[in-house]
XYZ file of C-alpha atoms in Angstrom:
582
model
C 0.000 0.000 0.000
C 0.867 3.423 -0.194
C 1.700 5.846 2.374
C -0.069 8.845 2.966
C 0.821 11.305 5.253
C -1.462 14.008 6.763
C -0.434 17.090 8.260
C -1.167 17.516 11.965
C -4.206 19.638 12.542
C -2.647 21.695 15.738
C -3.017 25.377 15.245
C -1.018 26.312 18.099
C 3.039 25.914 17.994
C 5.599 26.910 20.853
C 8.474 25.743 21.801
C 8.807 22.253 23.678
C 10.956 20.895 27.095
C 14.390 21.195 25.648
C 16.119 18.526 24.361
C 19.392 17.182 25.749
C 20.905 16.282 23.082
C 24.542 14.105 22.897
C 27.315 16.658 22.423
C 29.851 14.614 21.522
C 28.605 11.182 20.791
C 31.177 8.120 19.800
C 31.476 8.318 16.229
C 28.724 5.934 14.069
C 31.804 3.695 13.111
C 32.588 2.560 16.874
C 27.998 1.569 17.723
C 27.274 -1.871 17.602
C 24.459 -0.787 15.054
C 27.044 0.191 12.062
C 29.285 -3.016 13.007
C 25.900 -5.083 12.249
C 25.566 -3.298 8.837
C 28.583 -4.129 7.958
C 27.851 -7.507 8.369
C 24.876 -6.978 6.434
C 26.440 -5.549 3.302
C 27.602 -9.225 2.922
C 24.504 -10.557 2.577
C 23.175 -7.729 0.669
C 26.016 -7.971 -2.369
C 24.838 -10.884 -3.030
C 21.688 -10.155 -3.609
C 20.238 -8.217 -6.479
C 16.944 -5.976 -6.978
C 15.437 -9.060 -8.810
C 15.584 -11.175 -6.502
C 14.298 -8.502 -3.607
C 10.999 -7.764 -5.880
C 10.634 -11.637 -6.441
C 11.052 -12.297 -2.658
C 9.103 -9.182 -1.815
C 5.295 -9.250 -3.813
C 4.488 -6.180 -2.458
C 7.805 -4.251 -2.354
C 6.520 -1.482 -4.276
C 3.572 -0.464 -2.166
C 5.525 -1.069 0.617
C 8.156 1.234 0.034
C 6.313 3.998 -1.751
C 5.023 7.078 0.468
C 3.003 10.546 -0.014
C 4.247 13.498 1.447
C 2.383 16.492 0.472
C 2.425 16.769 -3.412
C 4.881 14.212 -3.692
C 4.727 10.399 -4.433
C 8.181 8.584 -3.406
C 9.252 5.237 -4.825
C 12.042 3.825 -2.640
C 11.581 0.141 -4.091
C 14.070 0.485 -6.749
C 17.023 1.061 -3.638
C 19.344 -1.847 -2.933
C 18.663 -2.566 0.807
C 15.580 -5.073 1.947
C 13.502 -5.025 5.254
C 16.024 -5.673 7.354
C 18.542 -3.232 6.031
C 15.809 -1.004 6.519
C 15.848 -1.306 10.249
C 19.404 -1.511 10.999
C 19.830 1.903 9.077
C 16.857 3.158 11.539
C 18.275 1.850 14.811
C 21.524 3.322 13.469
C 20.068 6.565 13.656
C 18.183 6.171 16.789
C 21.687 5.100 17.998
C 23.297 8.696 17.024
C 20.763 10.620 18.747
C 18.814 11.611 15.435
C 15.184 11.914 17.047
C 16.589 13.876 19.287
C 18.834 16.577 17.252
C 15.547 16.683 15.088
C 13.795 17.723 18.241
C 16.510 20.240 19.039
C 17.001 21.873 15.621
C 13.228 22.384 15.999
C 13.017 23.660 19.207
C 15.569 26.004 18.080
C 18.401 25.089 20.459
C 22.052 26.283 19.227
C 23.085 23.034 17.012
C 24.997 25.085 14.959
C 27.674 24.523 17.798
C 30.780 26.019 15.875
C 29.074 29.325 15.559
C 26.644 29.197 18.581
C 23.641 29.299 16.414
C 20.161 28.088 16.307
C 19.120 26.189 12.992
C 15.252 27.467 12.219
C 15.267 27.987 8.135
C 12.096 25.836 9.206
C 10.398 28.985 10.879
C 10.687 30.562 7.440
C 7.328 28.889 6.800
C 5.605 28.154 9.587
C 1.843 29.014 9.225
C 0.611 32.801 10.556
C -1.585 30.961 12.752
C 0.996 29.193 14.273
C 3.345 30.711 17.470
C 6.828 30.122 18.249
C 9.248 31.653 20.552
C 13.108 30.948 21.022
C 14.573 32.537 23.855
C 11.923 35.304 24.219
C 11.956 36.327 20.868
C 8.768 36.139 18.526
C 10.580 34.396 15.534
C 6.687 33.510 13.989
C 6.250 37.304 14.447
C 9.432 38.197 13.110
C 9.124 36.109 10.111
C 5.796 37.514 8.960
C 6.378 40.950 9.523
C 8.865 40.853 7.189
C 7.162 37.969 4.912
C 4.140 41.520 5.047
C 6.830 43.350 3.607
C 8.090 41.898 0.947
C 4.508 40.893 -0.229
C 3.042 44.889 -0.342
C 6.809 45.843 -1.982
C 5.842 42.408 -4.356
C 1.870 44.484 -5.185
C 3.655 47.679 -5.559
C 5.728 46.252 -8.338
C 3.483 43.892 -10.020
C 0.159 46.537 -10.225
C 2.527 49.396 -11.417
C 2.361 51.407 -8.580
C 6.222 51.281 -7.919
C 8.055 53.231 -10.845
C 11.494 54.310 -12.059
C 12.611 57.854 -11.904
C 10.892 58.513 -15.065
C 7.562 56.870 -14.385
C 8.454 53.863 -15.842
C 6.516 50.687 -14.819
C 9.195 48.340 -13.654
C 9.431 45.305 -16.144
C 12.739 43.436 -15.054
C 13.849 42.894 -11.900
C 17.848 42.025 -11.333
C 19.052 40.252 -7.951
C 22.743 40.656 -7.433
C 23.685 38.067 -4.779
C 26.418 35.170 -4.622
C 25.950 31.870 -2.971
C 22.864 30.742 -1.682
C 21.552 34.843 -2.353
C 21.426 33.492 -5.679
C 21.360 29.809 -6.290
C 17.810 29.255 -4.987
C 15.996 32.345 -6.233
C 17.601 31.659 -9.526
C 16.418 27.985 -9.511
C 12.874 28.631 -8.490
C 12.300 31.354 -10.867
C 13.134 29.105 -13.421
C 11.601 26.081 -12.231
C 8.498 28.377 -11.619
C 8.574 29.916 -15.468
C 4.610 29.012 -15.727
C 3.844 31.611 -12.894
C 5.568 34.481 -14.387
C 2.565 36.077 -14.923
C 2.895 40.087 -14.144
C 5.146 40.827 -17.082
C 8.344 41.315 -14.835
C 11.325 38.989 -15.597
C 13.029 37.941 -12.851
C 17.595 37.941 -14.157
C 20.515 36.969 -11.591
C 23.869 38.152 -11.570
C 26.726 36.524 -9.199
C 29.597 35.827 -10.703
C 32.601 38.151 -10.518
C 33.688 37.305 -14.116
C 32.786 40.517 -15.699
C 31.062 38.257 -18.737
C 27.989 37.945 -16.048
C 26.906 41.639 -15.485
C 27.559 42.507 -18.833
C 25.753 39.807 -20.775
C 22.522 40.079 -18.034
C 22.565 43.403 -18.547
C 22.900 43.954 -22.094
C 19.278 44.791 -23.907
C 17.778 45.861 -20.799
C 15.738 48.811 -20.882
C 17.322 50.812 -17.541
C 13.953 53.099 -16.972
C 12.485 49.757 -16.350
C 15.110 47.823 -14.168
C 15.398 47.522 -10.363
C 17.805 45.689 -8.641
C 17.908 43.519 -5.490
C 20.987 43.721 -3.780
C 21.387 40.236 -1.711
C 24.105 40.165 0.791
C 23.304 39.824 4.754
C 26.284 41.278 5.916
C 26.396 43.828 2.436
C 30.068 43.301 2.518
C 30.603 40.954 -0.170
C 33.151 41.485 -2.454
C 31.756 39.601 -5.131
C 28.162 41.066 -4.613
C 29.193 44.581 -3.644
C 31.772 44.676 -7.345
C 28.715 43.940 -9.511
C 26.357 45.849 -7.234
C 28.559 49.223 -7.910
C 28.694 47.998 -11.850
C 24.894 48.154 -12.084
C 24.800 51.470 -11.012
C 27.411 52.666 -12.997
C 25.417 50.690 -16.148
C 22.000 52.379 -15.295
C 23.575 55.921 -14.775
C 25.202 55.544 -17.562
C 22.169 54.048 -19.416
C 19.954 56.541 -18.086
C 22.280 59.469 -19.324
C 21.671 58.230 -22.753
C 18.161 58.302 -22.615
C 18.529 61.952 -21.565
C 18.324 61.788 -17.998
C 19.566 64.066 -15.428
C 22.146 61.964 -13.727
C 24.515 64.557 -12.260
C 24.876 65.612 -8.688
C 24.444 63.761 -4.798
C 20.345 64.480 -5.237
C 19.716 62.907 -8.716
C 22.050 59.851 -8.079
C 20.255 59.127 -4.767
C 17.062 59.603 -6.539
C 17.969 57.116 -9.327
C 19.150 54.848 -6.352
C 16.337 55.348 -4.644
C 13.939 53.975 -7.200
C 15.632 51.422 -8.976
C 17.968 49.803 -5.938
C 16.594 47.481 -3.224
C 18.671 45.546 -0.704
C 18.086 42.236 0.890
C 20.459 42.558 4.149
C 20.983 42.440 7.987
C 23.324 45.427 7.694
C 21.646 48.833 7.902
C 24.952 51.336 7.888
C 26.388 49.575 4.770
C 23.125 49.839 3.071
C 22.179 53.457 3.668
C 26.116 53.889 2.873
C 25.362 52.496 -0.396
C 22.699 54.850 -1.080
C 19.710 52.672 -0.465
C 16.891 54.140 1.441
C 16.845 51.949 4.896
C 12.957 51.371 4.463
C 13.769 49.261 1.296
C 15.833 47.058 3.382
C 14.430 43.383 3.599
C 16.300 41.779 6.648
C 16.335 38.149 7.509
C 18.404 36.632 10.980
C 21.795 34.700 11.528
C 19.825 31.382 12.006
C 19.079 30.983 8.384
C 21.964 29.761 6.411
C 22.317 31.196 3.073
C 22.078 27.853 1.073
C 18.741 27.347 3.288
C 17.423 31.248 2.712
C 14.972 30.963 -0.871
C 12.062 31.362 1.254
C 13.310 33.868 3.214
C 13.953 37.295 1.832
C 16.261 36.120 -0.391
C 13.445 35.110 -2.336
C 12.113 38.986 -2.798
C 12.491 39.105 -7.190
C 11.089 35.672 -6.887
C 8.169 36.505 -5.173
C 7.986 39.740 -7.146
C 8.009 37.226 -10.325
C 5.398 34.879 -9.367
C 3.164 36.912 -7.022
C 2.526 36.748 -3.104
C 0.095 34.171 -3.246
C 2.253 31.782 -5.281
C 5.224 32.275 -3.096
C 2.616 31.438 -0.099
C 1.865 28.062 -2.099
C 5.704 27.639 -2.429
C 5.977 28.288 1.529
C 3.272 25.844 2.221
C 5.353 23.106 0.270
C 7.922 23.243 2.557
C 5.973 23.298 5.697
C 3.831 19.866 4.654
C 7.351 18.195 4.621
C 8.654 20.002 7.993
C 5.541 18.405 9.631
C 6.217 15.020 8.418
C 9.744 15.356 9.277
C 9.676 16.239 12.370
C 6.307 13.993 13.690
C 6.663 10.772 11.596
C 8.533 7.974 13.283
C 12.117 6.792 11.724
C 10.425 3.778 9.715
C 7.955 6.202 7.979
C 9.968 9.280 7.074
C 10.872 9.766 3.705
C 13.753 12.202 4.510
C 15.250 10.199 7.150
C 14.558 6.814 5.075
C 16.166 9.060 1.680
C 19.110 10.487 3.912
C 19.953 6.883 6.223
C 20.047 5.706 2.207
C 22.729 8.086 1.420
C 24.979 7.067 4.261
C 24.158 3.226 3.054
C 25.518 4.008 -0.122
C 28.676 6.431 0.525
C 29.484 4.177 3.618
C 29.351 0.746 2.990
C 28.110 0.356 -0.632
C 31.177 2.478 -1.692
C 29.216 4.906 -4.194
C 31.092 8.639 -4.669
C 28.313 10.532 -6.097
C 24.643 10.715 -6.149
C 23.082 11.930 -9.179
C 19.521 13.860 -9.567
C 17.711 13.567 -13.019
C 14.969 15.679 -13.409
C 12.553 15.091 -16.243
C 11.410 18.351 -16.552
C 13.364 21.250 -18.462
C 12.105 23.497 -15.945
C 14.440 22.473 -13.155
C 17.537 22.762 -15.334
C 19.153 24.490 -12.088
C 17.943 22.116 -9.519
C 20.845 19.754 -9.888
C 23.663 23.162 -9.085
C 21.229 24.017 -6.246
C 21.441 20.448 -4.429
C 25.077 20.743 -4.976
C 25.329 23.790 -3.124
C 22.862 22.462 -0.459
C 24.257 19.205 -0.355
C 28.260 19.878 -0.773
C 28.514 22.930 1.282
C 26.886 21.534 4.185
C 28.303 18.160 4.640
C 31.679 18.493 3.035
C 33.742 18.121 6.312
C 35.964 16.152 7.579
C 35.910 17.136 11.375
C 33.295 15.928 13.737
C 31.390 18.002 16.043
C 34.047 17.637 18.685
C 37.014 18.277 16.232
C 38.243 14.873 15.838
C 38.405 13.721 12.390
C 35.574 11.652 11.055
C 36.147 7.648 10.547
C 33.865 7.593 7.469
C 33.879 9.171 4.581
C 31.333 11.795 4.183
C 29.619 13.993 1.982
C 27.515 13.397 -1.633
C 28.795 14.747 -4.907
C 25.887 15.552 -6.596
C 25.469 16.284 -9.856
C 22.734 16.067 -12.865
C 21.274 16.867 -15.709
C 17.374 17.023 -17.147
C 15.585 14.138 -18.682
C 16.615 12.811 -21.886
C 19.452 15.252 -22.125
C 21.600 12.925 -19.722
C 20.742 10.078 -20.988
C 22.420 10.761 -24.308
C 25.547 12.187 -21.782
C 26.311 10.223 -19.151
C 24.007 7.370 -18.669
C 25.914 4.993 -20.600
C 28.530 5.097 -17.412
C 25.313 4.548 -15.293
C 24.348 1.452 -16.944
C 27.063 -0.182 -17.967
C 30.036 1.439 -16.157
C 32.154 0.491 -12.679
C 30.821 3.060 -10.531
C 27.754 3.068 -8.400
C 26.005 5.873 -8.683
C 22.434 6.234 -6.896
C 20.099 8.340 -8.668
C 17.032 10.372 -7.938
C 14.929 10.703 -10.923
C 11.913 13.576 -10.160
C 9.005 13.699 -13.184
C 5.457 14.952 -13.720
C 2.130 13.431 -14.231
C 1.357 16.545 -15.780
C 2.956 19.591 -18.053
C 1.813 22.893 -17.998
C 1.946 22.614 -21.725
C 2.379 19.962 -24.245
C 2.930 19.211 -28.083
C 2.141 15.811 -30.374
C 5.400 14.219 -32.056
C 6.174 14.066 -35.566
C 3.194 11.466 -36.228
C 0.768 14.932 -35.180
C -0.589 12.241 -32.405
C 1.589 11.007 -29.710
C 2.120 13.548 -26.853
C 5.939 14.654 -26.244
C 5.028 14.317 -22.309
C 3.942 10.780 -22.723
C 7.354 10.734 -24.903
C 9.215 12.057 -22.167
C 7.762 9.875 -19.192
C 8.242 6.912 -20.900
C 11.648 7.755 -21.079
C 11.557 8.525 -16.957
C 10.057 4.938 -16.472
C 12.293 2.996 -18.586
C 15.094 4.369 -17.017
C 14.537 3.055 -13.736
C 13.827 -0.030 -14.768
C 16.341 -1.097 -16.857
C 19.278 0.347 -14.017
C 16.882 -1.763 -11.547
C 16.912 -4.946 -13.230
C 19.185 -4.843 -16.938
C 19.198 -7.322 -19.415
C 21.168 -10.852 -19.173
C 23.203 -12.975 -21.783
C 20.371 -15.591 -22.199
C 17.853 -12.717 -22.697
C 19.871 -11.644 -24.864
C 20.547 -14.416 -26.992
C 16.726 -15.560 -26.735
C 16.370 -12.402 -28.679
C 18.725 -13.307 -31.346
C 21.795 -11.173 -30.560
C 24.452 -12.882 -32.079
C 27.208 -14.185 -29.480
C 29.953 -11.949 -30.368
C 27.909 -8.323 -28.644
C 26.081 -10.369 -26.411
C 28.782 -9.600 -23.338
C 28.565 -6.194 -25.209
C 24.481 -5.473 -24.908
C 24.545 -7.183 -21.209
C 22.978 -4.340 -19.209
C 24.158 -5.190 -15.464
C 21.206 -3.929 -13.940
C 21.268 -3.556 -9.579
C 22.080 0.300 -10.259
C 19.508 1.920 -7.538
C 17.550 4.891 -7.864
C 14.775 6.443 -6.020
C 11.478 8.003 -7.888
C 10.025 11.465 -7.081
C 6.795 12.306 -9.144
C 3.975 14.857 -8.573
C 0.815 15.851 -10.099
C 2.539 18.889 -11.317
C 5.437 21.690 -11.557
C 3.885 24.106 -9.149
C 5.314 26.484 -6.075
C 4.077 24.112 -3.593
C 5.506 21.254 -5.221
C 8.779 23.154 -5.999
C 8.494 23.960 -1.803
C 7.927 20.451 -0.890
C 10.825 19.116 -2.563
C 13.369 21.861 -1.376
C 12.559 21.116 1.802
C 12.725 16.971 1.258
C 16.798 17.333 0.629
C 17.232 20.137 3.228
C 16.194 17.406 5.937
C 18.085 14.392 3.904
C 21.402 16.831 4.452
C 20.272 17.013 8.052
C 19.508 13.482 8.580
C 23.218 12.692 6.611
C 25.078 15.554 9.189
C 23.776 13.638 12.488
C 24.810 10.415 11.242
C 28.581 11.458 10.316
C 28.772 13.397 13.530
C 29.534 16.526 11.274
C 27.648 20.012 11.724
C 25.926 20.424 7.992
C 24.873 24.580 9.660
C 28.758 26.213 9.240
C 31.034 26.576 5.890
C 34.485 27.728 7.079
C 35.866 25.908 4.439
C 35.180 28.731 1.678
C 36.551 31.045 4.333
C 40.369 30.993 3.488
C 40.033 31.435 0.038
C 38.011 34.362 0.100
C 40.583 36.216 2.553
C 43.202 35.073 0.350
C 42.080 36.098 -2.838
C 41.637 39.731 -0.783
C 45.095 39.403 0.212
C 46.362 38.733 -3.536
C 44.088 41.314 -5.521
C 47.106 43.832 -5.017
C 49.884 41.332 -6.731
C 47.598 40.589 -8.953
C 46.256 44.008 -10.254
C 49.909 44.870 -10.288
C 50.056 48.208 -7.521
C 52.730 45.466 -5.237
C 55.131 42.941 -5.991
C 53.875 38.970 -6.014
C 55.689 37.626 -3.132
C 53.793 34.418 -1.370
C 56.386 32.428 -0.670
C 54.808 30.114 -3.032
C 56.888 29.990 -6.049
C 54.008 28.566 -7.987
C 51.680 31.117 -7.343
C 54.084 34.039 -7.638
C 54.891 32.771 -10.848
C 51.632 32.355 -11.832
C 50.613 35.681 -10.937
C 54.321 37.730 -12.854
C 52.614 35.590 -15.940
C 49.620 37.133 -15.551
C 50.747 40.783 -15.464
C 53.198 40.224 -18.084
C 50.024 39.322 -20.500
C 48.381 41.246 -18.919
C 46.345 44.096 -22.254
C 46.549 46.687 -19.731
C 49.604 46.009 -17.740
């Protein structure tokens, strides 16, 4: 049978008996409960997903759930009933029910920067209360989630203009990280919704090819931008940030505006600038008007910040209501995170499966294959969500882990990647667990060249075959029963036992989108408490940002390259030498 889940029906929310929670617990490699999966793997190697459908009639229903708008297939995984349950009492074992309890309650598990983890709160119903040490974070989170909707209005019905009366028509964010990566996806993913004539456009990247080619054909009378940065000090951010105002000065000169003087380039910054920040004196240093300031709160994590107010241009691209569809998404799968037990949960079943498989199965990367062109960017935001918070290599109490850790992911949509890289998937060395995501149905469709067969259909029978033929191949005597002539038979074998996991929905839509951001935020979670790791901090993009601050002078040439790394010094007297300008 399948698994429904319904959301609880509680209207009221506060804040539980705190948790204790294990600060330092023994690493997962020295419990009796990993020591009897690695027994298990023995058995398990032996056995392929043939055999577990043939010994298991009802496999399917049994290991397909519904969560919210989405319909989960874990049948096609390489681990049976028992597996199952030693991966569960594994995470019982490292305290997972209660760090879940803890990260909800909005105790500090972000230990190595004393933080609470609540990008939950982001969406937690208006009807709903919820304190953390005396402050009013459900108040907090919709005064500004007010905000952004009546700045959203003002834009969409035309009642925000440009300093020449100008309806605004594009709207640019300017943010690096995760102040771009998840905006950028979902406004993409979202295309249907764009529905109020604005046209959402990121810019991040330093590499001056970024600004210029987002930037070129827009009409700057029309143009606002969103500048995303919390602490509005980043280098990246604040570069391009200063370009776009030199563009639309420059632009708006041309057009035969009065750009000249303190009063008519705060004006122009006035109307076409917004910031998305925490830091009010860098902002009104800027030149942005204060009251235009959207702020958000150091327990939201920038990779876990789209529906935060991060999100502004994508709520000012799909409308308020839409973004509180997308919001509700994510709160159907925080309530069946945090209240279903260990054997029901489709994150912690999804994120116990990811330890299975980088642990003791020996797979490097995990793949995600959406069927849907839509979600191009989905794959490069799960990398970001997935990589950044659990590539360590130190455990919560600064010994090194005794496991590797982490997921590569990567991906690619639909049939795309399967004239790519699935040939490596099928026939190749490496296991590689996939996550294939697909739609029952488009928001628009075409026939195929015979004028009758949908492209959809095309497409989803693509997504099913897929699956099954990494679940279960093709053999030599199936093979040859079919004729294939003995010399490409060991060619054609397809090995088959290649897992994956299936992710469908009715439909593309902000509350699906929602639902399945939040699914992999709690997999990362779930993946964190079993290596021991904290998945909340990032120091390890730290030293090359300070770095590259401390080489900008070599490198622009105004001092002398001298590291004390002969490499790099040479690297750098190369790149001045060829340098046009130098």
């Amino acid at each position: 049978m399948n698994h429904r889940y319904e959301p609880p029906t509680n209207q009221g929310e506060t804040v539980s008996t705190p948790v204790s929670i294990p600060v330092n617990p023994e690493p997962a490699t020295e419990t009796r409960e990993w020591k009897k999966l690695t027994e298990y793997v023995a058995e398990i190697r032996g056995t392929n997903l043939r055999e577990l459908f043939a010994n298991q009639p009802g496999r399917s229903g049994d290991m397909t759930f519904n969560v919210g708008p989405l319909h989960v297939d874990l049948s096609k995984n390489l681990i049976d009933d028992r597996g199952l349950r030693l991966l569960g009492d594994l995470g019982r074992a490292m305290g997972l029910e209660d760090y879940r309890a803890a990260m909800f309650d909005g105790q500090h598990i972000n230990t190595t920067e004393d933080r609470a983890v609540l990008h939950t709160a982001l969406r937690i119903p208006v009807e709903r209360e919820f304190s953390v040490d005396g402050q009013d974070i459900a108040a907090d989170v919709h005064e500004v989630l007010g905000r952004m909707r009546d700045f959203a209005k003002a834009l969409r019905s035309g009642s925000w203009q440009g300093v020449t009366g100008h309806t605004i028509k594009h709207v640019v964010n300017i943010g690096i990280g995760g102040s771009d990566l998840g905006p950028s996806m979902a406004s993409q993913a979202l295309r249907p919704y764009l529905t109020a004539g604005i046209t959402p456009h990121f810019i991040s990247n330093i590499d001056p090819a970024d600004i210029e080619g987002t930037l070129d054909g827009l009409d700057p009378e029309s143009t606002l931008f969103v500048i995303s940065s919390k602490t509005f000090t980043t280098s990246e951010t604040l570069a391009n940030a200063h370009a776009a105002r030199r563009w639309l000065l420059r632009s708006l000169a041309d057009a035969g505006v009065d750009v000249e003087g303190e009063d008519a380039v705060k004006d122009i910054t006035a109307k076409h600038f917004v910031a998305v920040s925490t830091n009010e004196e860098k902002v009104a240093e800027f030149g942005i008007d204060t009251a235009n300031m959207f702020g958000f709160w150091d327990w939201v994590g920038g990779r876990y910040s789209v529906d935060s107010a991060i999100g502004l241009s994508f709520m000012a691209a799909i409308g308020p209501q839409d973004f509180m569809n997308f919001l509700e998404g994510f709160h159907e799968v925080d309530d069946h995170f945090r209240s279903e037990p260990i054997e029901m949960n489709v994150p912690v079943i999804m994120g116990l499966l990811g330890v299975w498989y980088a642990d003791f199965l020996g797979a490097q990367s995990h793949a995600v294959l959406p069927y849907s062109e839509d979600l191009e960017q989905f794959p490069d935001y799960l990398q970001q969500l997935m990589m950044e918070s659990n590539g360590k290599s130190v455990r919560l109490d600064g010994s090194a882990v005794t496991m590797p850790t982490g997921e590569i992911y990567w991906g690619k949509p639909g049939t795309n990647g399967q004239h790519a890289f699935f040939q490596l998937m099928h026939q190749g060395t490496h296991l590689i667990p996939a996550d294939f995501i697909g739609f029952v149905n488009p928001h628009t469709d075409n026939v195929a060249s015979d004028g009758e067969t949908s492209m959809h259909d095309m497409l989803m029978s693509n997504f099913f075959a897929q699956t099954r033929v990494l679940a279960f191949g093709k053999t030599a005597e199936e093979l040859r029963e079919e004729g294939v002539s003995e010399e490409l038979v060991a060619h054609k074998v397809m090995p088959g036992n290649r897992p994956s996991t299936t992710i469908m929905a009715d439909k593309l839509t902000p509350k699906t989108l929602g639902a399945l951001i939040a699914l992999y935020e709690h997999i990362a979670f779930v993946e964190g408490v079993i290596w021991g790791i904290n998945s909340y901090d990032q120091w390890g993009v730290e030293l090359g940002k300070k770095q590259a601050n401390d080489l900008l002078p070599s490198v622009s040439g105004s001092e002398h390259a001298d590291t004390g790394d002969s490499s790099t010094d040479d690297l750098i007297s190369f790149y001045r030498q060829h340098r046009a300008d130098s």
